[in-house]
Amino acid sequence: MKRFLLIAVMGAITMTLSAQEQGDFSVGGTIGVTGGSASLKTSTTTNDQTNTTNSSAPEATGFKLAPMFNYFVIDNLQLSAGLSYQMDKTFKTTDANNKNLFNFSHTALFVIGAHYYVPVIKGSLYYTPGIEFGFGGGSNVSQNGNGSSTTTKIPFAFAFNANLGTVEFKPIDCLGITLNVLDFTITTVTNRREMAQANTVYKSTYTTFLAGLNYGISAGVKYYF
């Protein structure tokens, strides 16, 4: 009987250690700031008339927070799902007092993604390129000066990220530390605005397509179980 109990206990310990070593499940998140350059295409539709403009400008300074749940479907291939909040700050103009005014964009997305783990130092360091898709909405806040601002709703936002510069370091089996320094991003944001003037309501739809390289630093922590 004692021998049977000892075998059962050792078997349970072995199963637990195996599950931790495989790292099939993990929870965690990332936090970081980004910047860069991008090409911008904006389409504006007012009363069924559409105008399109193209420009190139520095990318917005951004802050991102993204809690995620991750699962390895096969060795080295991780699928993930979670939420992402991002705040982008772009320069708008200066007011009469030479004070800088900014536009702030707040977006919340549901994100799904996949990353492939390429061993650099087996068991400790991995290069983890991947892709992510996000769907959601948010709002834009534009500073007008004199303490006033204009808020516009974002009913729909779509984002695609290719994580090109992502690595993960595992100091111990149950802990992963991630670092990302380069993304290729495609974002589509739709804004709608209504303005009443001279007893007439003007409805405008703004669709912005943004593509470019984002550089910066984002770091995260994962717990494997």
PDB file of N, CA and C in Angstrom, residues 81-164:
ATOM      1  N   ALA A  81      -5.201  35.492 -27.268  1.00  0.00           N
ATOM      2  CA  ALA A  81      -6.410  36.309 -27.325  1.00  0.00           C
ATOM      3  C   ALA A  81      -6.426  37.208 -26.101  1.00  0.00           C
ATOM      4  N   GLY A  82      -6.956  38.416 -26.276  1.00  0.00           N
ATOM      5  CA  GLY A  82      -6.991  39.330 -25.148  1.00  0.00           C
ATOM      6  C   GLY A  82      -7.524  40.688 -25.548  1.00  0.00           C
ATOM      7  N   LEU A  83      -7.235  41.679 -24.729  1.00  0.00           N
ATOM      8  CA  LEU A  83      -7.689  43.044 -24.940  1.00  0.00           C
ATOM      9  C   LEU A  83      -6.498  43.968 -25.103  1.00  0.00           C
ATOM     10  N   SER A  84      -6.708  45.058 -25.818  1.00  0.00           N
ATOM     11  CA  SER A  84      -5.634  46.034 -26.021  1.00  0.00           C
ATOM     12  C   SER A  84      -6.206  47.441 -25.912  1.00  0.00           C
ATOM     13  N   TYR A  85      -5.564  48.261 -25.088  1.00  0.00           N
ATOM     14  CA  TYR A  85      -5.916  49.686 -25.018  1.00  0.00           C
ATOM     15  C   TYR A  85      -4.725  50.487 -25.517  1.00  0.00           C
ATOM     16  N   GLN A  86      -4.975  51.440 -26.407  1.00  0.00           N
ATOM     17  CA  GLN A  86      -3.895  52.272 -26.921  1.00  0.00           C
ATOM     18  C   GLN A  86      -4.311  53.730 -26.943  1.00  0.00           C
ATOM     19  N   MET A  87      -3.389  54.594 -26.501  1.00  0.00           N
ATOM     20  CA  MET A  87      -3.570  56.032 -26.564  1.00  0.00           C
ATOM     21  C   MET A  87      -2.482  56.613 -27.449  1.00  0.00           C
ATOM     22  N   ASP A  88      -2.888  57.348 -28.494  1.00  0.00           N
ATOM     23  CA  ASP A  88      -1.945  57.988 -29.404  1.00  0.00           C
ATOM     24  C   ASP A  88      -2.064  59.498 -29.278  1.00  0.00           C
ATOM     25  N   LYS A  89      -0.922  60.170 -29.272  1.00  0.00           N
ATOM     26  CA  LYS A  89      -0.870  61.628 -29.142  1.00  0.00           C
ATOM     27  C   LYS A  89      -0.155  62.206 -30.356  1.00  0.00           C
ATOM     28  N   THR A  90      -0.842  63.098 -31.094  1.00  0.00           N
ATOM     29  CA  THR A  90      -0.256  63.727 -32.272  1.00  0.00           C
ATOM     30  C   THR A  90      -0.354  65.242 -32.151  1.00  0.00           C
ATOM     31  N   PHE A  91       0.669  65.916 -32.661  1.00  0.00           N
ATOM     32  CA  PHE A  91       0.674  67.379 -32.644  1.00  0.00           C
ATOM     33  C   PHE A  91      -0.357  67.919 -33.627  1.00  0.00           C
ATOM     34  N   LYS A  92      -1.126  68.914 -33.206  1.00  0.00           N
ATOM     35  CA  LYS A  92      -2.165  69.511 -34.042  1.00  0.00           C
ATOM     36  C   LYS A  92      -1.732  70.870 -34.574  1.00  0.00           C
ATOM     37  N   THR A  93      -1.527  71.831 -33.691  1.00  0.00           N
ATOM     38  CA  THR A  93      -1.126  73.187 -34.072  1.00  0.00           C
ATOM     39  C   THR A  93      -0.752  73.954 -32.810  1.00  0.00           C
ATOM     40  N   THR A  94      -0.504  75.233 -32.952  1.00  0.00           N
ATOM     41  CA  THR A  94      -0.276  76.111 -31.801  1.00  0.00           C
ATOM     42  C   THR A  94      -1.373  77.165 -31.771  1.00  0.00           C
ATOM     43  N   ASP A  95      -1.750  77.590 -30.562  1.00  0.00           N
ATOM     44  CA  ASP A  95      -2.802  78.595 -30.447  1.00  0.00           C
ATOM     45  C   ASP A  95      -2.209  80.002 -30.468  1.00  0.00           C
ATOM     46  N   ALA A  96      -3.043  81.003 -30.188  1.00  0.00           N
ATOM     47  CA  ALA A  96      -2.610  82.401 -30.242  1.00  0.00           C
ATOM     48  C   ALA A  96      -1.539  82.715 -29.214  1.00  0.00           C
ATOM     49  N   ASN A  97      -1.479  81.922 -28.152  1.00  0.00           N
ATOM     50  CA  ASN A  97      -0.472  82.114 -27.107  1.00  0.00           C
ATOM     51  C   ASN A  97       0.762  81.247 -27.330  1.00  0.00           C
ATOM     52  N   ASN A  98       0.880  80.689 -28.547  1.00  0.00           N
ATOM     53  CA  ASN A  98       2.008  79.826 -28.917  1.00  0.00           C
ATOM     54  C   ASN A  98       2.072  78.561 -28.056  1.00  0.00           C
ATOM     55  N   LYS A  99       0.916  78.097 -27.632  1.00  0.00           N
ATOM     56  CA  LYS A  99       0.834  76.863 -26.855  1.00  0.00           C
ATOM     57  C   LYS A  99       0.511  75.708 -27.792  1.00  0.00           C
ATOM     58  N   ASN A 100       1.219  74.610 -27.622  1.00  0.00           N
ATOM     59  CA  ASN A 100       0.993  73.436 -28.467  1.00  0.00           C
ATOM     60  C   ASN A 100      -0.357  72.791 -28.163  1.00  0.00           C
ATOM     61  N   LEU A 101      -1.072  72.440 -29.214  1.00  0.00           N
ATOM     62  CA  LEU A 101      -2.332  71.716 -29.091  1.00  0.00           C
ATOM     63  C   LEU A 101      -2.167  70.338 -29.717  1.00  0.00           C
ATOM     64  N   PHE A 102      -2.840  69.339 -29.146  1.00  0.00           N
ATOM     65  CA  PHE A 102      -2.655  67.956 -29.569  1.00  0.00           C
ATOM     66  C   PHE A 102      -3.997  67.280 -29.830  1.00  0.00           C
ATOM     67  N   ASN A 103      -3.934  66.225 -30.615  1.00  0.00           N
ATOM     68  CA  ASN A 103      -5.051  65.297 -30.786  1.00  0.00           C
ATOM     69  C   ASN A 103      -4.733  64.016 -30.025  1.00  0.00           C
ATOM     70  N   PHE A 104      -5.716  63.495 -29.297  1.00  0.00           N
ATOM     71  CA  PHE A 104      -5.553  62.259 -28.544  1.00  0.00           C
ATOM     72  C   PHE A 104      -6.552  61.230 -29.070  1.00  0.00           C
ATOM     73  N   SER A 105      -6.050  60.056 -29.401  1.00  0.00           N
ATOM     74  CA  SER A 105      -6.892  58.965 -29.873  1.00  0.00           C
ATOM     75  C   SER A 105      -6.864  57.834 -28.849  1.00  0.00           C
ATOM     76  N   HIS A 106      -8.040  57.392 -28.427  1.00  0.00           N
ATOM     77  CA  HIS A 106      -8.162  56.294 -27.466  1.00  0.00           C
ATOM     78  C   HIS A 106      -8.908  55.148 -28.147  1.00  0.00           C
ATOM     79  N   THR A 107      -8.290  53.986 -28.225  1.00  0.00           N
ATOM     80  CA  THR A 107      -8.929  52.825 -28.847  1.00  0.00           C
ATOM     81  C   THR A 107      -8.820  51.607 -27.940  1.00  0.00           C
ATOM     82  N   ALA A 108      -9.898  50.825 -27.912  1.00  0.00           N
ATOM     83  CA  ALA A 108      -9.928  49.557 -27.182  1.00  0.00           C
ATOM     84  C   ALA A 108     -10.274  48.457 -28.177  1.00  0.00           C
ATOM     85  N   LEU A 109      -9.456  47.414 -28.217  1.00  0.00           N
ATOM     86  CA  LEU A 109      -9.613  46.361 -29.221  1.00  0.00           C
ATOM     87  C   LEU A 109      -9.655  44.985 -28.575  1.00  0.00           C
ATOM     88  N   PHE A 110     -10.414  44.075 -29.189  1.00  0.00           N
ATOM     89  CA  PHE A 110     -10.288  42.649 -28.904  1.00  0.00           C
ATOM     90  C   PHE A 110      -9.263  42.094 -29.883  1.00  0.00           C
ATOM     91  N   VAL A 111      -8.251  41.415 -29.374  1.00  0.00           N
ATOM     92  CA  VAL A 111      -7.095  41.030 -30.185  1.00  0.00           C
ATOM     93  C   VAL A 111      -6.929  39.513 -30.201  1.00  0.00           C
ATOM     94  N   ILE A 112      -6.665  38.967 -31.386  1.00  0.00           N
ATOM     95  CA  ILE A 112      -6.253  37.571 -31.527  1.00  0.00           C
ATOM     96  C   ILE A 112      -4.934  37.557 -32.301  1.00  0.00           C
ATOM     97  N   GLY A 113      -4.094  36.561 -32.025  1.00  0.00           N
ATOM     98  CA  GLY A 113      -2.797  36.543 -32.685  1.00  0.00           C
ATOM     99  C   GLY A 113      -2.131  35.185 -32.653  1.00  0.00           C
ATOM    100  N   ALA A 114      -0.999  35.103 -33.323  1.00  0.00           N
ATOM    101  CA  ALA A 114      -0.197  33.878 -33.367  1.00  0.00           C
ATOM    102  C   ALA A 114       1.274  34.259 -33.409  1.00  0.00           C
ATOM    103  N   HIS A 115       2.098  33.531 -32.647  1.00  0.00           N
ATOM    104  CA  HIS A 115       3.541  33.764 -32.625  1.00  0.00           C
ATOM    105  C   HIS A 115       4.268  32.426 -32.732  1.00  0.00           C
ATOM    106  N   TYR A 116       5.363  32.431 -33.461  1.00  0.00           N
ATOM    107  CA  TYR A 116       6.181  31.226 -33.596  1.00  0.00           C
ATOM    108  C   TYR A 116       7.483  31.424 -32.823  1.00  0.00           C
ATOM    109  N   TYR A 117       7.824  30.444 -31.985  1.00  0.00           N
ATOM    110  CA  TYR A 117       8.993  30.530 -31.113  1.00  0.00           C
ATOM    111  C   TYR A 117      10.193  29.862 -31.783  1.00  0.00           C
ATOM    112  N   VAL A 118      11.193  30.661 -32.105  1.00  0.00           N
ATOM    113  CA  VAL A 118      12.434  30.163 -32.700  1.00  0.00           C
ATOM    114  C   VAL A 118      13.504  30.140 -31.612  1.00  0.00           C
ATOM    115  N   PRO A 119      13.988  28.957 -31.204  1.00  0.00           N
ATOM    116  CA  PRO A 119      14.984  28.912 -30.129  1.00  0.00           C
ATOM    117  C   PRO A 119      16.293  29.587 -30.533  1.00  0.00           C
ATOM    118  N   VAL A 120      16.740  30.519 -29.719  1.00  0.00           N
ATOM    119  CA  VAL A 120      18.068  31.119 -29.861  1.00  0.00           C
ATOM    120  C   VAL A 120      19.013  30.453 -28.872  1.00  0.00           C
ATOM    121  N   ILE A 121      18.593  30.405 -27.623  1.00  0.00           N
ATOM    122  CA  ILE A 121      19.244  29.592 -26.590  1.00  0.00           C
ATOM    123  C   ILE A 121      18.152  28.673 -26.062  1.00  0.00           C
ATOM    124  N   LYS A 122      18.197  27.403 -26.387  1.00  0.00           N
ATOM    125  CA  LYS A 122      17.106  26.488 -26.102  1.00  0.00           C
ATOM    126  C   LYS A 122      16.738  26.504 -24.627  1.00  0.00           C
ATOM    127  N   GLY A 123      15.447  26.731 -24.368  1.00  0.00           N
ATOM    128  CA  GLY A 123      14.953  26.741 -23.007  1.00  0.00           C
ATOM    129  C   GLY A 123      15.069  28.074 -22.304  1.00  0.00           C
ATOM    130  N   SER A 124      15.791  29.042 -22.907  1.00  0.00           N
ATOM    131  CA  SER A 124      16.010  30.320 -22.222  1.00  0.00           C
ATOM    132  C   SER A 124      15.652  31.541 -23.057  1.00  0.00           C
ATOM    133  N   LEU A 125      16.028  31.549 -24.341  1.00  0.00           N
ATOM    134  CA  LEU A 125      15.839  32.740 -25.166  1.00  0.00           C
ATOM    135  C   LEU A 125      15.244  32.344 -26.517  1.00  0.00           C
ATOM    136  N   TYR A 126      14.164  33.050 -26.912  1.00  0.00           N
ATOM    137  CA  TYR A 126      13.470  32.745 -28.159  1.00  0.00           C
ATOM    138  C   TYR A 126      13.214  34.028 -28.953  1.00  0.00           C
ATOM    139  N   TYR A 127      13.351  33.913 -30.273  1.00  0.00           N
ATOM    140  CA  TYR A 127      12.876  34.961 -31.174  1.00  0.00           C
ATOM    141  C   TYR A 127      11.443  34.599 -31.536  1.00  0.00           C
ATOM    142  N   THR A 128      10.494  35.521 -31.330  1.00  0.00           N
ATOM    143  CA  THR A 128       9.076  35.172 -31.418  1.00  0.00           C
ATOM    144  C   THR A 128       8.308  36.091 -32.376  1.00  0.00           C
ATOM    145  N   PRO A 129       8.595  36.031 -33.683  1.00  0.00           N
ATOM    146  CA  PRO A 129       7.814  36.841 -34.622  1.00  0.00           C
ATOM    147  C   PRO A 129       6.365  36.374 -34.647  1.00  0.00           C
ATOM    148  N   GLY A 130       5.465  37.302 -34.953  1.00  0.00           N
ATOM    149  CA  GLY A 130       4.059  36.922 -34.980  1.00  0.00           C
ATOM    150  C   GLY A 130       3.186  37.986 -35.601  1.00  0.00           C
ATOM    151  N   ILE A 131       1.896  37.683 -35.679  1.00  0.00           N
ATOM    152  CA  ILE A 131       0.909  38.619 -36.217  1.00  0.00           C
ATOM    153  C   ILE A 131      -0.249  38.737 -35.234  1.00  0.00           C
ATOM    154  N   GLU A 132      -0.912  39.896 -35.260  1.00  0.00           N
ATOM    155  CA  GLU A 132      -2.064  40.146 -34.406  1.00  0.00           C
ATOM    156  C   GLU A 132      -3.127  40.920 -35.190  1.00  0.00           C
ATOM    157  N   PHE A 133      -4.404  40.579 -34.942  1.00  0.00           N
ATOM    158  CA  PHE A 133      -5.534  41.298 -35.517  1.00  0.00           C
ATOM    159  C   PHE A 133      -6.388  41.841 -34.377  1.00  0.00           C
ATOM    160  N   GLY A 134      -6.853  43.080 -34.516  1.00  0.00           N
ATOM    161  CA  GLY A 134      -7.673  43.676 -33.476  1.00  0.00           C
ATOM    162  C   GLY A 134      -8.905  44.359 -34.044  1.00  0.00           C
ATOM    163  N   PHE A 135     -10.037  44.274 -33.299  1.00  0.00           N
ATOM    164  CA  PHE A 135     -11.295  44.898 -33.705  1.00  0.00           C
ATOM    165  C   PHE A 135     -11.879  45.624 -32.499  1.00  0.00           C
ATOM    166  N   GLY A 136     -12.395  46.841 -32.713  1.00  0.00           N
ATOM    167  CA  GLY A 136     -12.982  47.559 -31.596  1.00  0.00           C
ATOM    168  C   GLY A 136     -13.402  48.958 -31.971  1.00  0.00           C
ATOM    169  N   GLY A 137     -13.277  49.889 -31.033  1.00  0.00           N
ATOM    170  CA  GLY A 137     -13.671  51.278 -31.251  1.00  0.00           C
ATOM    171  C   GLY A 137     -13.039  52.164 -30.208  1.00  0.00           C
ATOM    172  N   GLY A 138     -13.517  53.420 -30.139  1.00  0.00           N
ATOM    173  CA  GLY A 138     -12.936  54.345 -29.174  1.00  0.00           C
ATOM    174  C   GLY A 138     -13.401  55.761 -29.404  1.00  0.00           C
ATOM    175  N   SER A 139     -12.495  56.722 -29.195  1.00  0.00           N
ATOM    176  CA  SER A 139     -12.838  58.133 -29.351  1.00  0.00           C
ATOM    177  C   SER A 139     -11.594  58.950 -29.666  1.00  0.00           C
ATOM    178  N   ASN A 140     -11.810  60.109 -30.292  1.00  0.00           N
ATOM    179  CA  ASN A 140     -10.764  61.098 -30.541  1.00  0.00           C
ATOM    180  C   ASN A 140     -11.072  62.357 -29.748  1.00  0.00           C
ATOM    181  N   VAL A 141     -10.062  62.925 -29.119  1.00  0.00           N
ATOM    182  CA  VAL A 141     -10.205  64.185 -28.392  1.00  0.00           C
ATOM    183  C   VAL A 141      -9.236  65.185 -29.000  1.00  0.00           C
ATOM    184  N   SER A 142      -9.777  66.291 -29.521  1.00  0.00           N
ATOM    185  CA  SER A 142      -8.969  67.314 -30.180  1.00  0.00           C
ATOM    186  C   SER A 142      -8.984  68.588 -29.348  1.00  0.00           C
ATOM    187  N   GLN A 143      -7.802  69.049 -28.939  1.00  0.00           N
ATOM    188  CA  GLN A 143      -7.702  70.275 -28.158  1.00  0.00           C
ATOM    189  C   GLN A 143      -7.926  71.490 -29.057  1.00  0.00           C
ATOM    190  N   ASN A 144      -8.762  72.427 -28.581  1.00  0.00           N
ATOM    191  CA  ASN A 144      -9.087  73.628 -29.348  1.00  0.00           C
ATOM    192  C   ASN A 144      -8.467  74.897 -28.781  1.00  0.00           C
ATOM    193  N   GLY A 145      -7.837  74.819 -27.637  1.00  0.00           N
ATOM    194  CA  GLY A 145      -7.306  76.006 -26.982  1.00  0.00           C
ATOM    195  C   GLY A 145      -8.276  76.541 -25.951  1.00  0.00           C
ATOM    196  N   ASN A 146      -7.768  77.388 -25.050  1.00  0.00           N
ATOM    197  CA  ASN A 146      -8.584  77.971 -23.977  1.00  0.00           C
ATOM    198  C   ASN A 146      -9.255  76.909 -23.119  1.00  0.00           C
ATOM    199  N   GLY A 147      -8.614  75.754 -23.013  1.00  0.00           N
ATOM    200  CA  GLY A 147      -9.134  74.690 -22.165  1.00  0.00           C
ATOM    201  C   GLY A 147     -10.282  73.893 -22.752  1.00  0.00           C
ATOM    202  N   SER A 148     -10.668  74.148 -23.998  1.00  0.00           N
ATOM    203  CA  SER A 148     -11.784  73.425 -24.612  1.00  0.00           C
ATOM    204  C   SER A 148     -11.265  72.329 -25.535  1.00  0.00           C
ATOM    205  N   SER A 149     -12.128  71.374 -25.834  1.00  0.00           N
ATOM    206  CA  SER A 149     -11.763  70.265 -26.717  1.00  0.00           C
ATOM    207  C   SER A 149     -13.009  69.731 -27.402  1.00  0.00           C
ATOM    208  N   THR A 150     -12.791  68.998 -28.490  1.00  0.00           N
ATOM    209  CA  THR A 150     -13.877  68.368 -29.241  1.00  0.00           C
ATOM    210  C   THR A 150     -13.670  66.862 -29.235  1.00  0.00           C
ATOM    211  N   THR A 151     -14.716  66.122 -28.869  1.00  0.00           N
ATOM    212  CA  THR A 151     -14.644  64.666 -28.809  1.00  0.00           C
ATOM    213  C   THR A 151     -15.463  64.053 -29.942  1.00  0.00           C
ATOM    214  N   THR A 152     -14.847  63.143 -30.674  1.00  0.00           N
ATOM    215  CA  THR A 152     -15.504  62.438 -31.776  1.00  0.00           C
ATOM    216  C   THR A 152     -15.438  60.940 -31.513  1.00  0.00           C
ATOM    217  N   LYS A 153     -16.567  60.255 -31.659  1.00  0.00           N
ATOM    218  CA  LYS A 153     -16.594  58.816 -31.429  1.00  0.00           C
ATOM    219  C   LYS A 153     -15.965  58.057 -32.598  1.00  0.00           C
ATOM    220  N   ILE A 154     -15.327  56.941 -32.273  1.00  0.00           N
ATOM    221  CA  ILE A 154     -14.803  56.012 -33.279  1.00  0.00           C
ATOM    222  C   ILE A 154     -15.654  54.748 -33.200  1.00  0.00           C
ATOM    223  N   PRO A 155     -16.660  54.600 -34.073  1.00  0.00           N
ATOM    224  CA  PRO A 155     -17.526  53.418 -33.974  1.00  0.00           C
ATOM    225  C   PRO A 155     -16.851  52.124 -34.400  1.00  0.00           C
ATOM    226  N   PHE A 156     -15.794  52.222 -35.229  1.00  0.00           N
ATOM    227  CA  PHE A 156     -15.119  51.002 -35.685  1.00  0.00           C
ATOM    228  C   PHE A 156     -13.639  51.270 -35.892  1.00  0.00           C
ATOM    229  N   ALA A 157     -12.822  50.342 -35.419  1.00  0.00           N
ATOM    230  CA  ALA A 157     -11.372  50.400 -35.639  1.00  0.00           C
ATOM    231  C   ALA A 157     -10.868  48.985 -35.903  1.00  0.00           C
ATOM    232  N   PHE A 158      -9.960  48.862 -36.863  1.00  0.00           N
ATOM    233  CA  PHE A 158      -9.325  47.581 -37.186  1.00  0.00           C
ATOM    234  C   PHE A 158      -7.821  47.785 -37.206  1.00  0.00           C
ATOM    235  N   ALA A 159      -7.090  46.840 -36.638  1.00  0.00           N
ATOM    236  CA  ALA A 159      -5.630  46.948 -36.604  1.00  0.00           C
ATOM    237  C   ALA A 159      -4.996  45.609 -36.935  1.00  0.00           C
ATOM    238  N   PHE A 160      -3.913  45.663 -37.700  1.00  0.00           N
ATOM    239  CA  PHE A 160      -3.077  44.492 -37.991  1.00  0.00           C
ATOM    240  C   PHE A 160      -1.648  44.838 -37.601  1.00  0.00           C
ATOM    241  N   ASN A 161      -1.038  43.989 -36.788  1.00  0.00           N
ATOM    242  CA  ASN A 161       0.348  44.182 -36.363  1.00  0.00           C
ATOM    243  C   ASN A 161       1.179  42.968 -36.745  1.00  0.00           C
ATOM    244  N   ALA A 162       2.331  43.217 -37.342  1.00  0.00           N
ATOM    245  CA  ALA A 162       3.334  42.178 -37.560  1.00  0.00           C
ATOM    246  C   ALA A 162       4.484  42.464 -36.601  1.00  0.00           C
ATOM    247  N   ASN A 163       4.616  41.621 -35.590  1.00  0.00           N
ATOM    248  CA  ASN A 163       5.673  41.793 -34.590  1.00  0.00           C
ATOM    249  C   ASN A 163       6.982  41.267 -35.161  1.00  0.00           C
ATOM    250  N   LEU A 164       7.851  42.172 -35.580  1.00  0.00           N
ATOM    251  CA  LEU A 164       9.091  41.791 -36.256  1.00  0.00           C
ATOM    252  C   LEU A 164      10.282  41.707 -35.315  1.00  0.00           C
TER     253      LEU A 164
END
